[in-house]
Short mmCIF file of C-alpha atoms and ligand atoms in Angstrom, two decimals:
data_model
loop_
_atom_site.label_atom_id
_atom_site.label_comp_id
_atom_site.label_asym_id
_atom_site.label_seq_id
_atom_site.Cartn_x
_atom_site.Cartn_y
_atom_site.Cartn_z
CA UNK A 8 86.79 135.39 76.18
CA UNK A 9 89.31 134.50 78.65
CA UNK A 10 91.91 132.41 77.45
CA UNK A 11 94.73 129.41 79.00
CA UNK A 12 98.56 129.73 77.53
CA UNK A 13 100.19 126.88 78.95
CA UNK A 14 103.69 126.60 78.42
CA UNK A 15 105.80 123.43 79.73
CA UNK A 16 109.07 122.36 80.45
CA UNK A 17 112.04 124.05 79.36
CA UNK A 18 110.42 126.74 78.10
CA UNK A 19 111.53 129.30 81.03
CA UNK A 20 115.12 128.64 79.51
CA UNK A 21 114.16 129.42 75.88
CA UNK A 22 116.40 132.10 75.36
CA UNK A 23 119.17 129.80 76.32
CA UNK A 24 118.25 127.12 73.77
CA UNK A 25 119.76 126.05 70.23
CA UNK A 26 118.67 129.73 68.45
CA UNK A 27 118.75 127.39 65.20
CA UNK A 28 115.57 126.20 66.27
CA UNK A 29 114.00 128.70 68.42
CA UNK A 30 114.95 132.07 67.47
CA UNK A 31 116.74 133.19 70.92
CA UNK A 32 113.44 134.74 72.05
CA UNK A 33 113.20 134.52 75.78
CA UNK A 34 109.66 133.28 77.48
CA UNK A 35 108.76 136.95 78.93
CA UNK A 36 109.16 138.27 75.42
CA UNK A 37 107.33 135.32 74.10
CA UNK A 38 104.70 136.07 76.74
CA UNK A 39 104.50 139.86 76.08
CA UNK A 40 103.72 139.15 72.15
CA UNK A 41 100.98 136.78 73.36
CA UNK A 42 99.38 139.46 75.79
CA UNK A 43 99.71 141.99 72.57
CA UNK A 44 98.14 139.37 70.16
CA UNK A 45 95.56 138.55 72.71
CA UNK A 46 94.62 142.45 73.39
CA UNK A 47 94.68 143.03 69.42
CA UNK A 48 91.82 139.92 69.30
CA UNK A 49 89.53 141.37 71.98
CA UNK A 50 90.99 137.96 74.12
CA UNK A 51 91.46 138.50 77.42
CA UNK A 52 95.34 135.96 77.52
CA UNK A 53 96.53 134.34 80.84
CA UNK A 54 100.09 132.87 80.12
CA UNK A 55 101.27 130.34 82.81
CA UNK A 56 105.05 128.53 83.26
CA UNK A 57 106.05 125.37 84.70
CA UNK A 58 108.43 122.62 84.85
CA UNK A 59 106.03 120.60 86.92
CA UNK A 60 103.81 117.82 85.60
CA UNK A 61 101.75 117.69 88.32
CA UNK A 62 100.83 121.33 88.60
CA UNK A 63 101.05 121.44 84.54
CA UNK A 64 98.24 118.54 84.96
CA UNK A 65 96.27 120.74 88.06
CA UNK A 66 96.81 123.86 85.31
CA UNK A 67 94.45 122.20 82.80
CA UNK A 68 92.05 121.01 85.32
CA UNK A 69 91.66 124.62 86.74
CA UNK A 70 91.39 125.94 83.42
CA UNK A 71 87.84 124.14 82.88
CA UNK A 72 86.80 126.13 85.18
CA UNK A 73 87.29 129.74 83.60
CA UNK A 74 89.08 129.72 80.04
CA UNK A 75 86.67 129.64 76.54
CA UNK A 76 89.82 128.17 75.12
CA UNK A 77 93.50 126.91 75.92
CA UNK A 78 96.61 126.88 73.92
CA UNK A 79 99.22 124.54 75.25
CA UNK A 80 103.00 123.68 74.48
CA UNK A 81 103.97 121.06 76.86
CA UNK A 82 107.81 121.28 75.64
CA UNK A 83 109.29 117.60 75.65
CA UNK A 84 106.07 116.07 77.99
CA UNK A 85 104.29 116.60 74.60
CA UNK A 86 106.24 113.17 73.39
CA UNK A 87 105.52 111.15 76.57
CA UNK A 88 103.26 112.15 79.19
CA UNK A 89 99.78 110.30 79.53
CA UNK A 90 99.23 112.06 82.47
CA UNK A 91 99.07 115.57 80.30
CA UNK A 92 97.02 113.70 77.22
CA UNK A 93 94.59 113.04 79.75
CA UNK A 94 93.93 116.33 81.26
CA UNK A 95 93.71 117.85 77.89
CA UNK A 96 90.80 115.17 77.06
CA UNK A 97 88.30 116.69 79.91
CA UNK A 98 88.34 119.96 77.87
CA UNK A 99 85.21 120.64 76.15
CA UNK A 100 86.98 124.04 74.46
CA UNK A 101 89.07 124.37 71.88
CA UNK A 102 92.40 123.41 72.43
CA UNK A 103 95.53 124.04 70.32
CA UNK A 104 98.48 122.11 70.77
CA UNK A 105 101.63 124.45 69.36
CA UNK A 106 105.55 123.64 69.15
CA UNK A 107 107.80 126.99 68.09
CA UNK A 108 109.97 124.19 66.03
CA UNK A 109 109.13 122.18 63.08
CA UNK A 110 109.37 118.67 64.74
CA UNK A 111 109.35 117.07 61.59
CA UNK A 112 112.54 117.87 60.75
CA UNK A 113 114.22 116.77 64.26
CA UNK A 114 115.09 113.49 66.03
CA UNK A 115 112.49 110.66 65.46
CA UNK A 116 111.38 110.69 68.87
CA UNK A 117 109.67 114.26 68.49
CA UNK A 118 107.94 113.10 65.16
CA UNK A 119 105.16 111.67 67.79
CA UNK A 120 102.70 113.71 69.98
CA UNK A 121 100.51 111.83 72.82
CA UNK A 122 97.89 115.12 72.58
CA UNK A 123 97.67 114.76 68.67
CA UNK A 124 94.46 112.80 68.74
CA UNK A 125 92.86 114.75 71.71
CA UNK A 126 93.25 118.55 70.65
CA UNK A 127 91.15 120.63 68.06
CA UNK A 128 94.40 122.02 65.90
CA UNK A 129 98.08 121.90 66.06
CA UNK A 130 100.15 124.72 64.73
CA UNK A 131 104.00 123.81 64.41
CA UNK A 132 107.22 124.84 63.29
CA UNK A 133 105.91 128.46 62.85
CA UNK A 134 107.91 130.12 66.08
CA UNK A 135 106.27 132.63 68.06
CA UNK A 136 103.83 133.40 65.57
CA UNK A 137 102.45 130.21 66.04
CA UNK A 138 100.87 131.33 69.16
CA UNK A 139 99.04 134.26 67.41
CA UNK A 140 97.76 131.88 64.72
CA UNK A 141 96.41 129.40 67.65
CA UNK A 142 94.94 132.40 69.25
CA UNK A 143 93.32 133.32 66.10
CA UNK A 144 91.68 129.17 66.25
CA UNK A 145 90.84 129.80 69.43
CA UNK A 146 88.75 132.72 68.68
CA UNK A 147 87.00 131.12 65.33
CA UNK A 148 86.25 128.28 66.92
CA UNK A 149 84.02 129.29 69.93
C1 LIG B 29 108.97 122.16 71.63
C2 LIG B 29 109.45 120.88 70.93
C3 LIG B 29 109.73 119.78 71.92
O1 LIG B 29 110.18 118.60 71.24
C4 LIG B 29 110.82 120.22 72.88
O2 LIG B 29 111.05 119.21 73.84
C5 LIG B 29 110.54 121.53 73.52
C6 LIG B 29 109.94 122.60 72.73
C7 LIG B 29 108.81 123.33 70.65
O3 LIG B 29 108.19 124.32 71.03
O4 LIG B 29 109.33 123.28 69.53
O5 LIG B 29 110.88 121.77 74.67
O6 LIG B 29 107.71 121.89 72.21
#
């Protein structure tokens, strides 16, 4: 099964962010754990990059179109952006929405997610292992 890692804004600079809060990885590293998790699943992983809404937005959309299931963090769109929440409605595959911090304990603002309501599963605060575990939905859920 062929599956969608869609990473948002900021996320290209993760290595530069607070470490506090998310580990000093960078994204290719991040990336390269995915591809390993995905190979060690039998998944076949396509991880994609972008500060763009609108080709985050044409991402999803061309995703129908080949991936059994898609595992998105939108970065700080995840708060605000309609446009994203309804792009990730169309899918009729599981979707899991995952944040490498635990937004629960940050600023009030990140306490709310537009996509709650309109994925399958949400896996936060866990870092990069996150991703495996939302891989791991994916994969027991289709
Ligand atoms: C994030 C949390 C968001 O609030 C923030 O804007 C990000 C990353 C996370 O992975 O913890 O850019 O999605």
């Amino acid at each position: 099964m062929q599956v969608a890692v869609l990473n948002g804004v900021n996320l290209n600079a993760l290595a530069d962010r607070d470490p506090e809060l998310y580990g000093g990885l960078g994204l290719r590293e991040l990336e390269n754990r995915i591809y390993r998790w995905g190979r060690e699943l039998g998944l076949q992983v396509r991880c994609l990059q972008t500060n763009h809404e609108g080709q985050f937005v044409d991402w999803c959309h061309e995703a129908r179109t080949w991936a059994g299931g898609i595992i998105l963090n939108p970065g700080a769109w995840t708060h605000y952006s309609y446009g994203i929440r309804d792009a990730v409605e169309l899918f009729t595959v599981p979707v899991v929405e995952v944040h490498l911090s635990d937004l629960a304990k940050r600023e009030e603002w990140r306490q709310h997610s537009v996509l709650e309501d309109v994925v399958s599963a949400r896996v936060i605060g866990k870092g990069p292992e996150g991703y495996r575990e939302a891989l791991v939905h994916v994969l027991e859920h289709t």
